[in-house]
PDB file of N, CA and C in Angstrom:
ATOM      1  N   UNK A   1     -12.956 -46.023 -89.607  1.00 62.00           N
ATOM      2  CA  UNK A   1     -11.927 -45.606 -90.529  1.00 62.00           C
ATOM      3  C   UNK A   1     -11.589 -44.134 -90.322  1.00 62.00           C
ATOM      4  N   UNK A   2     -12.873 -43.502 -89.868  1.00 66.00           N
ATOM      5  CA  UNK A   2     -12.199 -41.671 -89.610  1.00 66.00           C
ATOM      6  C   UNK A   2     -11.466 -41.669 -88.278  1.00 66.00           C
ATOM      7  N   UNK A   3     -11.885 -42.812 -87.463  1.00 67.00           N
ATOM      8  CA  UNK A   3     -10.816 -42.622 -86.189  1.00 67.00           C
ATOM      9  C   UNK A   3      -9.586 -42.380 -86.586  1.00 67.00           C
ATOM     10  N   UNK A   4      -9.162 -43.606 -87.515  1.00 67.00           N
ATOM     11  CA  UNK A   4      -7.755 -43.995 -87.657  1.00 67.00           C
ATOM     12  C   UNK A   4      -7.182 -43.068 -88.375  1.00 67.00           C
ATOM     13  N   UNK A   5      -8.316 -42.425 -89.651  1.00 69.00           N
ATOM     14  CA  UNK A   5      -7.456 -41.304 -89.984  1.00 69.00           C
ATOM     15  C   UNK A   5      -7.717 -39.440 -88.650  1.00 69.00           C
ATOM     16  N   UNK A   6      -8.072 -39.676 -87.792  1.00 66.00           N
ATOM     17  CA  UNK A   6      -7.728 -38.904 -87.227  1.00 66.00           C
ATOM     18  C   UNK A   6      -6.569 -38.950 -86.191  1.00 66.00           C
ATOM     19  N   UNK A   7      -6.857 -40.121 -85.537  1.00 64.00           N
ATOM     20  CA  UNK A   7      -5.576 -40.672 -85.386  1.00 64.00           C
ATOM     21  C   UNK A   7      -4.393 -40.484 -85.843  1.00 64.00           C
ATOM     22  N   UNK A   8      -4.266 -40.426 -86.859  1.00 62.00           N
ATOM     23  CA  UNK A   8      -2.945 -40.476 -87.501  1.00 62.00           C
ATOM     24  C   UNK A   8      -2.078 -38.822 -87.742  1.00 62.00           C
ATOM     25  N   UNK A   9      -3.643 -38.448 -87.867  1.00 66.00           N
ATOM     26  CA  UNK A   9      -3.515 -36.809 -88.102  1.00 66.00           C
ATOM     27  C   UNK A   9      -2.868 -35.921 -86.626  1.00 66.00           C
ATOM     28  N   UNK A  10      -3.248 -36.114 -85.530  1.00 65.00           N
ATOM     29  CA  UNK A  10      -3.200 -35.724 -84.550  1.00 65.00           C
ATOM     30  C   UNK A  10      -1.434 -36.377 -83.668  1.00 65.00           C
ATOM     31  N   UNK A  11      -1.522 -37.504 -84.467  1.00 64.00           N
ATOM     32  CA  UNK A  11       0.048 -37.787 -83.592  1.00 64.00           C
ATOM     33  C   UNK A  11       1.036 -37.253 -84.307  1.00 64.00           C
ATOM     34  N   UNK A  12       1.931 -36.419 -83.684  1.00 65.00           N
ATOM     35  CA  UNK A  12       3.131 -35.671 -84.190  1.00 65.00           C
ATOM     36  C   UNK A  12       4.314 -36.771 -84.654  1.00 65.00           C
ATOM     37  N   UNK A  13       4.068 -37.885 -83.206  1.00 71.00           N
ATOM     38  CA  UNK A  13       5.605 -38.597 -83.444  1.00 71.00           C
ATOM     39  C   UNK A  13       5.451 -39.781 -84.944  1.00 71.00           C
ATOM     40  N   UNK A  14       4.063 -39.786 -85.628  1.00 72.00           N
ATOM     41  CA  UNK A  14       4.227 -40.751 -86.574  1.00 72.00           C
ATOM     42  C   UNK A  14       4.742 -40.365 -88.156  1.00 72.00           C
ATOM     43  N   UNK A  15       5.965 -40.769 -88.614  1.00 80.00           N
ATOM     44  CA  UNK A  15       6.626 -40.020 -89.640  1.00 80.00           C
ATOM     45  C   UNK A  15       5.583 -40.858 -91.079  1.00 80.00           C
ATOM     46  N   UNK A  16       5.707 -39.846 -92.300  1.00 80.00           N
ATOM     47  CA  UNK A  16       4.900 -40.899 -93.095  1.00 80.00           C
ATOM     48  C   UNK A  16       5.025 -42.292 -93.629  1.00 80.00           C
ATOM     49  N   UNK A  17       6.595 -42.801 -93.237  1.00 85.00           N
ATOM     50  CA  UNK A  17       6.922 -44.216 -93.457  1.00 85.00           C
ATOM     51  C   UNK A  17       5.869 -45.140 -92.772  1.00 85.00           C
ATOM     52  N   UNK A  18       5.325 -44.622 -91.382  1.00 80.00           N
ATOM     53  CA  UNK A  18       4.814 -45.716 -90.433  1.00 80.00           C
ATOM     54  C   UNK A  18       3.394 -45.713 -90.928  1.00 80.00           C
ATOM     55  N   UNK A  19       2.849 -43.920 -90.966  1.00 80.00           N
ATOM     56  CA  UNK A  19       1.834 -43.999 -91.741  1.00 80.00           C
ATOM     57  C   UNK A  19       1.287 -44.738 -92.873  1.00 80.00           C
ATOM     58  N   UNK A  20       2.187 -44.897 -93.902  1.00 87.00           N
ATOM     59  CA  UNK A  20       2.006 -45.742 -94.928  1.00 87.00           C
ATOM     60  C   UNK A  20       1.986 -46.897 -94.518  1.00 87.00           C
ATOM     61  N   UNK A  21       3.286 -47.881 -93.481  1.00 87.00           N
ATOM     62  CA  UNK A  21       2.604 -49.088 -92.907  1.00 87.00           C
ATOM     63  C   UNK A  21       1.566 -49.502 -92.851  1.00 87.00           C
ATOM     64  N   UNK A  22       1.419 -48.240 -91.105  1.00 85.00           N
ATOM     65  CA  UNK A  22      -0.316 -48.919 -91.317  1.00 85.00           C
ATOM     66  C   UNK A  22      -1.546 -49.019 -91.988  1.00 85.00           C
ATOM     67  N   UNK A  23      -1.454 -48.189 -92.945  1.00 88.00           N
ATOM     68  CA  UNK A  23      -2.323 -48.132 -94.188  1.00 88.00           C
ATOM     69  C   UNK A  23      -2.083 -49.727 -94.799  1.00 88.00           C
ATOM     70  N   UNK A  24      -0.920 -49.596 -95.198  1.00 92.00           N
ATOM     71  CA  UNK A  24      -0.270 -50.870 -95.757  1.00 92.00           C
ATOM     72  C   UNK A  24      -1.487 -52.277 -95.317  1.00 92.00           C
ATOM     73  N   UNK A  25      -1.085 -52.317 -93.967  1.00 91.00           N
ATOM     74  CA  UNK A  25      -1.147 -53.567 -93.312  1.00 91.00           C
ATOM     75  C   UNK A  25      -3.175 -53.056 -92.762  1.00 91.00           C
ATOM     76  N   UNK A  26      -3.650 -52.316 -93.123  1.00 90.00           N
ATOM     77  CA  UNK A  26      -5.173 -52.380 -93.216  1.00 90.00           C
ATOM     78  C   UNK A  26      -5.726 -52.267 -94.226  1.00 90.00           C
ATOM     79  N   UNK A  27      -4.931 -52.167 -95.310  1.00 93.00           N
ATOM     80  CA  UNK A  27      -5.516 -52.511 -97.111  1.00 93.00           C
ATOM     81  C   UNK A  27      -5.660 -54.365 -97.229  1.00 93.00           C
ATOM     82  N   UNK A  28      -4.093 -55.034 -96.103  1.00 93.00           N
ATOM     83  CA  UNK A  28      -4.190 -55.992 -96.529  1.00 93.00           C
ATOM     84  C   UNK A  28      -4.886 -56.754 -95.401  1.00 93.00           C
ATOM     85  N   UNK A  29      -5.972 -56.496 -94.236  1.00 93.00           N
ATOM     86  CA  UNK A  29      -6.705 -56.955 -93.266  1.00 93.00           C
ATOM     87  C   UNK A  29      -8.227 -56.664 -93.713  1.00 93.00           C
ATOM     88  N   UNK A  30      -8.546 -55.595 -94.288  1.00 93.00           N
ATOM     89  CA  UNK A  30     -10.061 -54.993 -94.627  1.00 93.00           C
ATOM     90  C   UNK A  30      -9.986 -55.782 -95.144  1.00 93.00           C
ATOM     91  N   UNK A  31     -10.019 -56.114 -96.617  1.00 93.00           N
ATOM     92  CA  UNK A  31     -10.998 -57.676 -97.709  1.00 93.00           C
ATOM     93  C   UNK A  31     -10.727 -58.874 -96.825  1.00 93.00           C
ATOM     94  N   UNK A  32      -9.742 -58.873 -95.970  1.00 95.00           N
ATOM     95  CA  UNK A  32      -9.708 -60.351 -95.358  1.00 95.00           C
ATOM     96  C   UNK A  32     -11.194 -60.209 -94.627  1.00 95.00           C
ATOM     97  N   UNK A  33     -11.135 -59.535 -93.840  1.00 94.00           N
ATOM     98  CA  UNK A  33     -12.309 -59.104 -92.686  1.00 94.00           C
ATOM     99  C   UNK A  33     -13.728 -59.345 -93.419  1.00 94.00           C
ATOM    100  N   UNK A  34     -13.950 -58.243 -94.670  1.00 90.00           N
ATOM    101  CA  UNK A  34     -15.155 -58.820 -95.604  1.00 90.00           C
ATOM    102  C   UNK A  34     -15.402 -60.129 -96.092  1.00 90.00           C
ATOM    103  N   UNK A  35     -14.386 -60.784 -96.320  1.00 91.00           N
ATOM    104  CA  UNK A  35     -14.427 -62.747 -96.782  1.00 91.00           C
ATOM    105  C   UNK A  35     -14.887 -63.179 -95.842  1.00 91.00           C
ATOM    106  N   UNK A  36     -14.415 -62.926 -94.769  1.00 94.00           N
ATOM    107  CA  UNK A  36     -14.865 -64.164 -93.423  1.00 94.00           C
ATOM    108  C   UNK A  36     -16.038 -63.238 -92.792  1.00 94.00           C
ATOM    109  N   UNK A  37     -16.697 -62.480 -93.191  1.00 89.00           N
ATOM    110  CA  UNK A  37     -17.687 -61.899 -92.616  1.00 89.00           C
ATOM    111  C   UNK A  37     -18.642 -62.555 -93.840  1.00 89.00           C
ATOM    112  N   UNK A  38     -18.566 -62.238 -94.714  1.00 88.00           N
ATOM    113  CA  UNK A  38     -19.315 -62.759 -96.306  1.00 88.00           C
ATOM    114  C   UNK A  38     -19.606 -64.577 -95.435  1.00 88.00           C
ATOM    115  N   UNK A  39     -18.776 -65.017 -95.660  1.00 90.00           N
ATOM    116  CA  UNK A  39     -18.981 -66.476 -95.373  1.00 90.00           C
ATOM    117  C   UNK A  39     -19.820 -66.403 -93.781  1.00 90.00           C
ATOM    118  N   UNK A  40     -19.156 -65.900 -92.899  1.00 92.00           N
ATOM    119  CA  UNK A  40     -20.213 -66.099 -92.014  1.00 92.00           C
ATOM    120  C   UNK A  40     -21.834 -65.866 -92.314  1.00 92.00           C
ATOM    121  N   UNK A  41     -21.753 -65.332 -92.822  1.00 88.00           N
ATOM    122  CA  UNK A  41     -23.548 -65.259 -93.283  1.00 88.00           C
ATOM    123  C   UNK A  41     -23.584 -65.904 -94.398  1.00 88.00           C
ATOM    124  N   UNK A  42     -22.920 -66.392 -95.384  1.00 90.00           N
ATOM    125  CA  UNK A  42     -23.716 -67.128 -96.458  1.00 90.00           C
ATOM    126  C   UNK A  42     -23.644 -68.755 -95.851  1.00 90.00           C
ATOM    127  N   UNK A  43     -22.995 -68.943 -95.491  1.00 92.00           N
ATOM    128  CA  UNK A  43     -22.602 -70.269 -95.178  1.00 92.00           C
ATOM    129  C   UNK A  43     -24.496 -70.983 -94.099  1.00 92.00           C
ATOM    130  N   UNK A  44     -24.413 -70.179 -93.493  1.00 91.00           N
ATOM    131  CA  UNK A  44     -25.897 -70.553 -92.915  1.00 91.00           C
ATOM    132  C   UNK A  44     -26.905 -70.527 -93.807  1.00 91.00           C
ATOM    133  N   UNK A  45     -26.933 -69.133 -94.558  1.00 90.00           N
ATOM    134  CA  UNK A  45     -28.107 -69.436 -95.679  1.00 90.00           C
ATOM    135  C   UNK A  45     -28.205 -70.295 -96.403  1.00 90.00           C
ATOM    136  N   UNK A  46     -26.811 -70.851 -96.674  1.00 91.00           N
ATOM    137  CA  UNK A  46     -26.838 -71.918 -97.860  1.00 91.00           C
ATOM    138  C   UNK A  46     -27.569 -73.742 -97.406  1.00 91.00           C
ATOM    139  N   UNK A  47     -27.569 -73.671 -96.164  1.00 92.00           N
ATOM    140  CA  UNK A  47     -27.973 -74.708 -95.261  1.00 92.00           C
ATOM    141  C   UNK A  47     -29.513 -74.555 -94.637  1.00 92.00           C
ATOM    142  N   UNK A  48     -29.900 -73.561 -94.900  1.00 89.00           N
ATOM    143  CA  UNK A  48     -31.305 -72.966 -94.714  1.00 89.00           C
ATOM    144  C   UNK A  48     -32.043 -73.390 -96.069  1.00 89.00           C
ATOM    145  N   UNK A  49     -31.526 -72.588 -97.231  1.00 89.00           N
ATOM    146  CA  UNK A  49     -32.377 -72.727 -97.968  1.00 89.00           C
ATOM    147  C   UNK A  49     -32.109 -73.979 -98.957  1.00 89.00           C
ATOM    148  N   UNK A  50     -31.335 -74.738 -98.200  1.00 90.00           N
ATOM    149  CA  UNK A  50     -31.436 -76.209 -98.771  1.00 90.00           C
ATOM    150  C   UNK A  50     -32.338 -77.172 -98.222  1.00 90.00           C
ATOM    151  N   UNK A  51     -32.192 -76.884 -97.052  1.00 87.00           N
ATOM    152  CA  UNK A  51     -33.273 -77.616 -96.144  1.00 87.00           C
ATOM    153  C   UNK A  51     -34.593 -77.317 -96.227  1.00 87.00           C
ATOM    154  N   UNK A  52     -35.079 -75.854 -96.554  1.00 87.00           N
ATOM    155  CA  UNK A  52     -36.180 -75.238 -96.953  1.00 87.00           C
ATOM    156  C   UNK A  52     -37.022 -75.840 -98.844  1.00 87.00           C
ATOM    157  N   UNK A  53     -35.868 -76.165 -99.458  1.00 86.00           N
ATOM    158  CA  UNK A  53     -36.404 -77.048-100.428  1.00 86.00           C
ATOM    159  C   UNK A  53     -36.109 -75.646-101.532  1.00 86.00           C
ATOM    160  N   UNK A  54     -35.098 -74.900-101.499  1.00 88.00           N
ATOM    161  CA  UNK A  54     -35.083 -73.959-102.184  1.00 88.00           C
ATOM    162  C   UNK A  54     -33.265 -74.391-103.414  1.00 88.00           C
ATOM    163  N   UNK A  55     -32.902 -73.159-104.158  1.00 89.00           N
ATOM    164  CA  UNK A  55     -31.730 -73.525-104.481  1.00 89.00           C
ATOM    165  C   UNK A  55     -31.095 -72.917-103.321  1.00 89.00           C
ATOM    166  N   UNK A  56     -30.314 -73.530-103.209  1.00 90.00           N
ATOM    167  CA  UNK A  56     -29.098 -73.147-102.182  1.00 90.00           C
ATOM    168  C   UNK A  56     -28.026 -71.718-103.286  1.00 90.00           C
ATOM    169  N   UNK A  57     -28.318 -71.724-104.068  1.00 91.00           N
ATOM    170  CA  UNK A  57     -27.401 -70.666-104.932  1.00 91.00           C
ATOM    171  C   UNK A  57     -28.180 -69.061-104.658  1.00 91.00           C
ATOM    172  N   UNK A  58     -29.777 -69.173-103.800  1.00 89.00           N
ATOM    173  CA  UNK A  58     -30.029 -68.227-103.789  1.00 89.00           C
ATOM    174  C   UNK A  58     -28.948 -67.438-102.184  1.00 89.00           C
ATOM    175  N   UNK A  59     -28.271 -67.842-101.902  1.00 90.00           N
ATOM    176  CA  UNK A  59     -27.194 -67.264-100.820  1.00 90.00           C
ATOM    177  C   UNK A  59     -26.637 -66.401-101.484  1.00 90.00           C
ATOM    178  N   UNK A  60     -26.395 -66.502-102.750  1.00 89.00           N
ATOM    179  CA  UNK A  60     -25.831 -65.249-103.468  1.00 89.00           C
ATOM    180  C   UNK A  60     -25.930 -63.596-103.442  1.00 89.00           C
ATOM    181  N   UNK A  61     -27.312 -63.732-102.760  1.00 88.00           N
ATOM    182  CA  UNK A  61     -28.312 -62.150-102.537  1.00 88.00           C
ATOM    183  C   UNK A  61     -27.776 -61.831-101.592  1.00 88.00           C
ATOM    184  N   UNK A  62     -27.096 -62.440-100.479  1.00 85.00           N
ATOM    185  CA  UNK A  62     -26.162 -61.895 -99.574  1.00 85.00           C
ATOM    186  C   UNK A  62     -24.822 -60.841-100.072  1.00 85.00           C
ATOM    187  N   UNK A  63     -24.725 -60.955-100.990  1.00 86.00           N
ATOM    188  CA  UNK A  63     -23.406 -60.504-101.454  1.00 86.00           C
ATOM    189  C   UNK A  63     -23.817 -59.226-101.871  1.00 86.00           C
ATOM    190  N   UNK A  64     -25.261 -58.773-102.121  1.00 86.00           N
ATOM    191  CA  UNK A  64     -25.571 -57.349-102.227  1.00 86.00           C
ATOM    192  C   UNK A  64     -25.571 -57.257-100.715  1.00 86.00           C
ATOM    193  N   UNK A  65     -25.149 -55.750-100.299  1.00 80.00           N
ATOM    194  CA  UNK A  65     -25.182 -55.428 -98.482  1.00 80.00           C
ATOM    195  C   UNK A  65     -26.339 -55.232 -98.296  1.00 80.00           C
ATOM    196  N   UNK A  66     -27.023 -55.444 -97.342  1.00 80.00           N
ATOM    197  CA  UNK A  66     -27.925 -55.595 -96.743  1.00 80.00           C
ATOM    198  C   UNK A  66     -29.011 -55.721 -97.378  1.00 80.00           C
ATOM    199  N   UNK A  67     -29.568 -54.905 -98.418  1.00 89.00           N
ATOM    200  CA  UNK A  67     -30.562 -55.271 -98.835  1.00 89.00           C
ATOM    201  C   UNK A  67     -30.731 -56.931 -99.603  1.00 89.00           C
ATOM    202  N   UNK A  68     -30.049 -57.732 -99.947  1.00 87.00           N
ATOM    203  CA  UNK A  68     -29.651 -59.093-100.343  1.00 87.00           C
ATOM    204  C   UNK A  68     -30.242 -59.507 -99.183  1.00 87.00           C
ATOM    205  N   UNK A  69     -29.416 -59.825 -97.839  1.00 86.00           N
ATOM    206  CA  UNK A  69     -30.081 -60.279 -97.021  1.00 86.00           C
ATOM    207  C   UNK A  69     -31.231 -59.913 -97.015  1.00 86.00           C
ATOM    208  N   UNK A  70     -31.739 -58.764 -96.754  1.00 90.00           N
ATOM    209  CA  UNK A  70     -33.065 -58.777 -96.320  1.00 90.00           C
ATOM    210  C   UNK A  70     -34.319 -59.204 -97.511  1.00 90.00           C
ATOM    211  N   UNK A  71     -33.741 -59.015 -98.957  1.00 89.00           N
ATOM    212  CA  UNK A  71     -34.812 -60.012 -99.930  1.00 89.00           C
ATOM    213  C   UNK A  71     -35.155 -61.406 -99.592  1.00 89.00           C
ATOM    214  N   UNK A  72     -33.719 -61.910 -99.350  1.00 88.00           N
ATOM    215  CA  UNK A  72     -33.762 -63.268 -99.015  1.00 88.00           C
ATOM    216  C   UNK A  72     -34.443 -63.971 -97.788  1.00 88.00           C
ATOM    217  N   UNK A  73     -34.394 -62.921 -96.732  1.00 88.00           N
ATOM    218  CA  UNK A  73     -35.218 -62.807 -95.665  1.00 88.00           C
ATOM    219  C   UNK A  73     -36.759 -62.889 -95.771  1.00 88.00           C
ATOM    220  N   UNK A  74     -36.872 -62.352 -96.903  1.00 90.00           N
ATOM    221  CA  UNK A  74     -38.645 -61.694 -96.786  1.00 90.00           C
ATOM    222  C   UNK A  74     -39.410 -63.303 -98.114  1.00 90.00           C
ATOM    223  N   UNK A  75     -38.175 -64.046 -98.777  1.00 88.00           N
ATOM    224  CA  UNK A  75     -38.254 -64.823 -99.837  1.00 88.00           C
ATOM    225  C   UNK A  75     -38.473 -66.045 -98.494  1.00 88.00           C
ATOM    226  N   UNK A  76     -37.667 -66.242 -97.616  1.00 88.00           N
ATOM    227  CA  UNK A  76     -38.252 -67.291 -96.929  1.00 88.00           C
ATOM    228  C   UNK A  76     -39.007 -67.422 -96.173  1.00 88.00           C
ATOM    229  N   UNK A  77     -39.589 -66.382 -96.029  1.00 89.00           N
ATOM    230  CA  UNK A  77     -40.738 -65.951 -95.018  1.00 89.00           C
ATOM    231  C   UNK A  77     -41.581 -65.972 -95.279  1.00 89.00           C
ATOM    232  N   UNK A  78     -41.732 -65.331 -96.712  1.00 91.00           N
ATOM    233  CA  UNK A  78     -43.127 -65.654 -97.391  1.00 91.00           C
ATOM    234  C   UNK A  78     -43.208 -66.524 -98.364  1.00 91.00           C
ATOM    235  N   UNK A  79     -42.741 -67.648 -98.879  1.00 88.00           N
ATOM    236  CA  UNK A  79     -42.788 -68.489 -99.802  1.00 88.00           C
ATOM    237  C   UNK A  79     -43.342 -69.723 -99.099  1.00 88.00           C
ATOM    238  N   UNK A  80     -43.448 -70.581-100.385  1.00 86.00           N
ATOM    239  CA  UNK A  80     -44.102 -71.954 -98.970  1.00 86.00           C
ATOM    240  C   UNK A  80     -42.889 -72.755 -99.474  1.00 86.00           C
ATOM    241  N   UNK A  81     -42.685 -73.387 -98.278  1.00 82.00           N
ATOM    242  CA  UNK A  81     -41.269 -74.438 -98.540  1.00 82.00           C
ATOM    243  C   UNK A  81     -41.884 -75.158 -99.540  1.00 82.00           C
ATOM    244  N   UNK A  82     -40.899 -75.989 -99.925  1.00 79.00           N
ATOM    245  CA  UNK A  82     -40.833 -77.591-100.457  1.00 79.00           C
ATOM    246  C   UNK A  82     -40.603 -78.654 -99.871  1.00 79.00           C
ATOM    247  N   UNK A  83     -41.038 -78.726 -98.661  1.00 76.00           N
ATOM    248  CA  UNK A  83     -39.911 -80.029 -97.717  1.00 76.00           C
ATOM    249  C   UNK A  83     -41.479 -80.704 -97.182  1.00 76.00           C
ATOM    250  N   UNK A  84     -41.224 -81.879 -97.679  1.00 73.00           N
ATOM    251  CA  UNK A  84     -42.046 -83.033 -96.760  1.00 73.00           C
ATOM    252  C   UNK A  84     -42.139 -82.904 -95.256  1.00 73.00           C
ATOM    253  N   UNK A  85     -42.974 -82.813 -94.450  1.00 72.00           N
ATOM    254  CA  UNK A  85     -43.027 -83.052 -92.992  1.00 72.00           C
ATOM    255  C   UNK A  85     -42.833 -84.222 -92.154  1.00 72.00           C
ATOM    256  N   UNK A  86     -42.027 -84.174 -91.114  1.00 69.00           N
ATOM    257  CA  UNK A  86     -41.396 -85.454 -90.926  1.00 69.00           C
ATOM    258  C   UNK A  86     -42.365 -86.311 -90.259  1.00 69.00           C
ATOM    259  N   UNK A  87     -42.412 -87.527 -90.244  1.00 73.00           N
ATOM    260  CA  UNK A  87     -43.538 -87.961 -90.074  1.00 73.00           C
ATOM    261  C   UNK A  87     -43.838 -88.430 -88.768  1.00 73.00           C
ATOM    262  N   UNK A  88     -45.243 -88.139 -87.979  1.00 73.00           N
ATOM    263  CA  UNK A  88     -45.158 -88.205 -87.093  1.00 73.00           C
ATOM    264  C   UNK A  88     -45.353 -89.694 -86.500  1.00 73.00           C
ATOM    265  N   UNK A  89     -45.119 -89.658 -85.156  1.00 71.00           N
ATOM    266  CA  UNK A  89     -44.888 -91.250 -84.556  1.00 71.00           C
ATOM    267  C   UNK A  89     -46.575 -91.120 -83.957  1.00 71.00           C
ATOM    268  N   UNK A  90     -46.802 -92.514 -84.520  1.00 72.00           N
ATOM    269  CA  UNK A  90     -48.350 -92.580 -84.018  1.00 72.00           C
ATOM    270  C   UNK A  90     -48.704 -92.843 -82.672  1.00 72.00           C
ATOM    271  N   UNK A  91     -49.163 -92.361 -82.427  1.00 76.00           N
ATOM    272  CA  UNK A  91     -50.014 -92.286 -80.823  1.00 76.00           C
ATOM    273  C   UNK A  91     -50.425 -93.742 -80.262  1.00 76.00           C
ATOM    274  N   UNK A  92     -49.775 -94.592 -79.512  1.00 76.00           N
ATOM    275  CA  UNK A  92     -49.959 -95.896 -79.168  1.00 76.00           C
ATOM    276  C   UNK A  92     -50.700 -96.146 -77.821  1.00 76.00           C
ATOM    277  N   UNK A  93     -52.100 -96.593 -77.880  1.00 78.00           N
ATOM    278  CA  UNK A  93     -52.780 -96.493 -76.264  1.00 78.00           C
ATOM    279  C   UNK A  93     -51.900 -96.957 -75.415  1.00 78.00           C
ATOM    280  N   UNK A  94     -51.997 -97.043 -74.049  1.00 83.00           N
ATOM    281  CA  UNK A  94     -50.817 -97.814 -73.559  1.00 83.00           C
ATOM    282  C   UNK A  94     -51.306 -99.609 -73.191  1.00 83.00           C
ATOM    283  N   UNK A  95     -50.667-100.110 -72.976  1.00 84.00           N
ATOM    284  CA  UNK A  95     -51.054-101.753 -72.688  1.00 84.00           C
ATOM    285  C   UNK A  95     -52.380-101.965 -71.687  1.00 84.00           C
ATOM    286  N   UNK A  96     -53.494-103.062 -72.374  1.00 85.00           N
ATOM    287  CA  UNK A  96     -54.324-103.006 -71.212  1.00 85.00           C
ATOM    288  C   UNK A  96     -53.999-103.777 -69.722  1.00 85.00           C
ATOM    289  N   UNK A  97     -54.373-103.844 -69.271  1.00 85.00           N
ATOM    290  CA  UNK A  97     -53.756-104.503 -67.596  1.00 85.00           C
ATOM    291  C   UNK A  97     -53.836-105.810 -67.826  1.00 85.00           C
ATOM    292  N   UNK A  98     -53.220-106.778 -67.146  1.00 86.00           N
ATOM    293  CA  UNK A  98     -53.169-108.211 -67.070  1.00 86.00           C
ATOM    294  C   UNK A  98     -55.086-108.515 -66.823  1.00 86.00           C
ATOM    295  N   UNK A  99     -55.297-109.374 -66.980  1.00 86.00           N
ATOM    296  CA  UNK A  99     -56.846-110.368 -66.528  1.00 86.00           C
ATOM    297  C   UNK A  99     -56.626-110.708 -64.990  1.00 86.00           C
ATOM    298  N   UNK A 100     -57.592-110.343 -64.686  1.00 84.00           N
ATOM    299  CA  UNK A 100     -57.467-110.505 -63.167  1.00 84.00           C
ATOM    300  C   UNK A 100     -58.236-112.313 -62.786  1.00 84.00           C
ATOM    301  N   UNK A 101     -57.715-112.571 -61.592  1.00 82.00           N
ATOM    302  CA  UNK A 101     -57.909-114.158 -61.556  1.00 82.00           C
ATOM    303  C   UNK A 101     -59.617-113.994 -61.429  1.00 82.00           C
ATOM    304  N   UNK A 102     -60.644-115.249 -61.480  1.00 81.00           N
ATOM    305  CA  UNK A 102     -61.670-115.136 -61.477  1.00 81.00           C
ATOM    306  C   UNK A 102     -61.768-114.866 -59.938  1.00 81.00           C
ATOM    307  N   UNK A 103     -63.273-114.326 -59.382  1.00 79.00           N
ATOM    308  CA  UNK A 103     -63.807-114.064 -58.094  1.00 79.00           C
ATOM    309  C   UNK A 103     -64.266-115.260 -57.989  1.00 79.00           C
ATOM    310  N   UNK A 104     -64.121-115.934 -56.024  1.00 76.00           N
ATOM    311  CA  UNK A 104     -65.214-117.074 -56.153  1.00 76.00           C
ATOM    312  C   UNK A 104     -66.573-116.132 -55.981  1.00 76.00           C
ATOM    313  N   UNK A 105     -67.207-117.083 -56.083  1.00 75.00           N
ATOM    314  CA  UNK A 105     -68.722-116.667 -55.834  1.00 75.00           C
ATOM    315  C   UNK A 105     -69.240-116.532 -54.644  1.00 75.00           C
ATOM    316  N   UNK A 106     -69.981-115.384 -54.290  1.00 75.00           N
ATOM    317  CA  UNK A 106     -70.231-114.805 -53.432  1.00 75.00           C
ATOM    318  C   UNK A 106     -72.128-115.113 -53.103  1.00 75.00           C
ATOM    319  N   UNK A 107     -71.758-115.602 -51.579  1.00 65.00           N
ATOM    320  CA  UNK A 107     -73.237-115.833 -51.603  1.00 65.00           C
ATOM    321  C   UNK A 107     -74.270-114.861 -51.008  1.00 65.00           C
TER     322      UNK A 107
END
């Protein structure tokens, strides 16, 4: 953001009409940018800590900056889930060999 306002400061040919534009048109791109950044990270948590056996409403702690995430971080890390373990497939010996024909007898 100090680029742009230096930017702006330093070019002679921009009159304050354009200036105000682009102000304009980055008042109305910044909150867009924060929504779809917001959702990119809650949207996973919310699928984490559902699967984890938690409320899924705790995604909300995202919405404080950074430190949110990182509670929520340290909440699934150290808590013990709730989720059943999937169950494992039992270990099957494998088939014994066919019976072999009898031997004749050997003298």
């Amino acid at each position: 953001m100090h680029m742009l306002a230096m930017l702006l400061q330093d070019n002679p040919q921009l009159n304050p009409e354009a200036i105000r534009h682009i102000v304009m048109v980055m008042m109305a791109l910044i909150p867009i940018i924060i929504v779809i950044t917001i959702a990119i990270v809650m949207i996973p948590c919310w699928f984490i800590l559902k699967k984890a056996g938690f409320s899924p409403w705790l995604c909300l702690l995202c919405l404080i900056p950074s430190l949110g995430t990182l509670v929520l971080l340290y909440v699934l890390a150290f808590a013990e889930w709730k989720v059943i373990p999937a169950p494992q497939a039992a270990y099957l010996p494998p088939y014994p060999p066919p019976p072999q024909p009898p031997y004749p007898p050997q003298a």
